Amino acid sequence: MTHHRCSEVCAVLCSSSCGVGGRLVSMMGEEKLKECEQVTVVVLGDLGHSPRMNYHALSLSQEGFEVNLVGFAGSKPQVEVLKDEHITLTYMRPSPDAFNKLPKLLAFVAKVLWQAFILFFTLLTGPRSKNLLLQNPPGVPAMPVCWLYCFLTRTKFYIDWHNYGYTILALSLRKSHPLVYIYRIVEKVFGKLSHGGLCVTKAMKVDLEQNWGIRKVTVLYDRPASRFHPISMEEKHNFLMKLSSTYSCFSGSSPDKTVFTERYADGRVAECEDRPVLIVSSTSWTEDEDFSILFYALEDYERVRQEFPDHYPPLIVAVTGKGPLKSYYSTMMSEQQWMHVVVITPWMSAEDYPTLLASADFGVCLHYSSSGLDLPMKVVDMFGSGLPVAAIDYPALPELVHHNENGLVFKNKEELANLLQDWFRGFPRETAIKETYYDFYKNIDEFRKLSWHPCWVCNALPLFRNKKQK
C-alpha cells in the first residue's frame, strides 16, 4: 500500500437528479462535517487507465472524504491523484504469469479465483469504509466479492456502470457461450443487490430499469477534466518541437520550426501556411474499435490527394493507446507506400495526451460500444480540448455527439472517407468549412463550460452525503 497527497448549462445535464438531493448539496457550505469518513473506490484493473474512477476519488476528496482507491498497478494515475493527501492508493498483486501458459478457459478460471482472493483480502485488511463504489466492468469477480465484503461489514455497496462486462466478453467468445451467460447473471444478480449507483447514459439507466430490474441508478455523464483545454500557439509549438525530436515527420526546415508552426526572430509563433493536417485517434486496439475503418479512409484520402494535390493537404495521423491488435495494424500500415499520409502510434503520458489533443486539427473516434449503451470518454476529452470530432454511430452516441451541431457522425468507412475529404478540402487556406460550422465550434465551447465536479456534486454526492447526515 502506498500513500499519496494527492447554471443553466449544469441544469441541462443535472436537472433530472438534483431535486431534493441538489438542495442538500447546496447546504454543504453551511454544514461542515466534523469528521472525515472513508470511501473505498474499487477498480479491478489498471488504476491509471480508469480516469472516471480517478475523478470520483478527486471529487470525494474535495468534498471532505478520505478515499482508498483500490486497483492494479500499471500506467501512472493522474498527477492530481498522486498529490492528494486524502487519497490512498492500494495496489493489489496481479495474477501470476504462469496462468497465461494454461489453456484459455482454465486460465480465465484461475485468474478469476486469484482476483477474488486478492480483492477480498485487500478489502478486509484495508481501512474500514461506510461506502464502497465499484467500477463495472469488469464485474467478475469484483461484484460478488465487493457485495460479500459490504454485507459482512455493513458497508453501502454502489456500482458505477460504465458498460456491461458480458457484452465485452461476447466480443472474444460468442453471445451464446456459457461464460457470457454466467457473466450476465452475475452482473444482474449483484447489481440488484447493490444499494444503488451511477451510470454513464440515460439509455443505460432505462435498460437497467426495464431489463435488469435495477432502479436506484443515477445518470452521471462524463465531463472533461480541467487538464483538457485549448492551448496557446506558443504551447502548441513547444509541444510539436518536442515531438519532432522523436518523429521526423514533425520536423521543419530550420531549428525552431516544425511542419506545423514556426518561431520567428522576434519571438512570434505562427502556423505555417502550407502545413499538413494533424489528426488524432485514441484507441484501445480491441475488437470493439474497428481500426480498418480509419485505414480505409486514409487509403482513400491518399488516392484523392494524389489526384488533386492542390486541393488537399498531407495528413499526419497520431493513433494513441495500447491493446492486443496494435501490432497487427502497425504491421499493416508499415507495408503501405503512402506518400501523403503518415501514421504514427505514440504512447502518450497522462501529462502529454491533453496537449496532443489541443495541438491537433481533428479527432476520430472508432469506439463502437459492445452494449450500445455507453459513451466514449475520448470524445469528451477531445471536446474539452476544443477539438472537432468525427465518431462512428451507435444507439447511445446522440447523448453526446450531434451531427453537424457539435460533431460529425459516420456509419461506415465510406462515410468517414467522405467526411475527411470534405472537411480538409482547401485546408488551411480556405476557411469555408469553419465558417459553415460556426455553431459547431460554439457548441463545443458550450460543452466545455460544464466541468466534472459540478455534475458530480449534483448527481453522485447525495449517495455518500445523505448517509453522513443521518
mmCIF file of C-alpha atoms in Angstrom, residues 14-29 63 218 454-467 469:
data_model
loop_
_atom_site.group_PDB
_atom_site.id
_atom_site.type_symbol
_atom_site.label_atom_id
_atom_site.label_comp_id
_atom_site.label_asym_id
_atom_site.label_seq_id
_atom_site.Cartn_x
_atom_site.Cartn_y
_atom_site.Cartn_z
ATOM 1 C CA CYS A 14 -28.184 17.500 -13.923
ATOM 2 C CA SER A 15 -31.805 18.641 -13.539
ATOM 3 C CA SER A 16 -33.229 15.137 -13.649
ATOM 4 C CA SER A 17 -31.428 14.140 -10.487
ATOM 5 C CA CYS A 18 -30.828 17.321 -8.492
ATOM 6 C CA GLY A 19 -34.191 17.922 -6.822
ATOM 7 C CA VAL A 20 -34.010 17.462 -3.095
ATOM 8 C CA GLY A 21 -30.508 15.978 -3.429
ATOM 9 C CA GLY A 22 -29.352 19.194 -5.075
ATOM 10 C CA ARG A 23 -30.760 21.250 -2.179
ATOM 11 C CA LEU A 24 -28.983 19.007 0.290
ATOM 12 C CA VAL A 25 -25.739 19.543 -1.606
ATOM 13 C CA SER A 26 -26.233 23.316 -1.537
ATOM 14 C CA MET A 27 -26.181 23.165 2.271
ATOM 15 C CA MET A 28 -22.593 21.982 2.224
ATOM 16 C CA GLY A 29 -21.180 25.429 2.828
ATOM 17 C CA GLU A 63 -15.884 17.197 -0.563
ATOM 18 C CA THR A 218 -28.483 7.970 -11.393
ATOM 19 C CA PRO A 454 -20.346 20.404 -10.502
ATOM 20 C CA CYS A 455 -22.107 17.461 -12.203
ATOM 21 C CA TRP A 456 -20.616 15.062 -9.671
ATOM 22 C CA VAL A 457 -21.821 17.184 -6.760
ATOM 23 C CA CYS A 458 -25.325 17.237 -8.220
ATOM 24 C CA ASN A 459 -25.596 13.555 -9.123
ATOM 25 C CA ALA A 460 -23.083 11.494 -7.122
ATOM 26 C CA LEU A 461 -22.504 13.309 -3.844
ATOM 27 C CA PRO A 462 -26.028 12.621 -2.496
ATOM 28 C CA LEU A 463 -25.207 8.882 -2.477
ATOM 29 C CA PHE A 464 -22.494 9.481 0.112
ATOM 30 C CA ARG A 465 -23.561 12.700 1.800
ATOM 31 C CA ASN A 466 -27.052 11.563 2.742
ATOM 32 C CA LYS A 467 -25.524 8.727 4.699
ATOM 33 C CA GLN A 469 -26.197 13.345 7.627
#
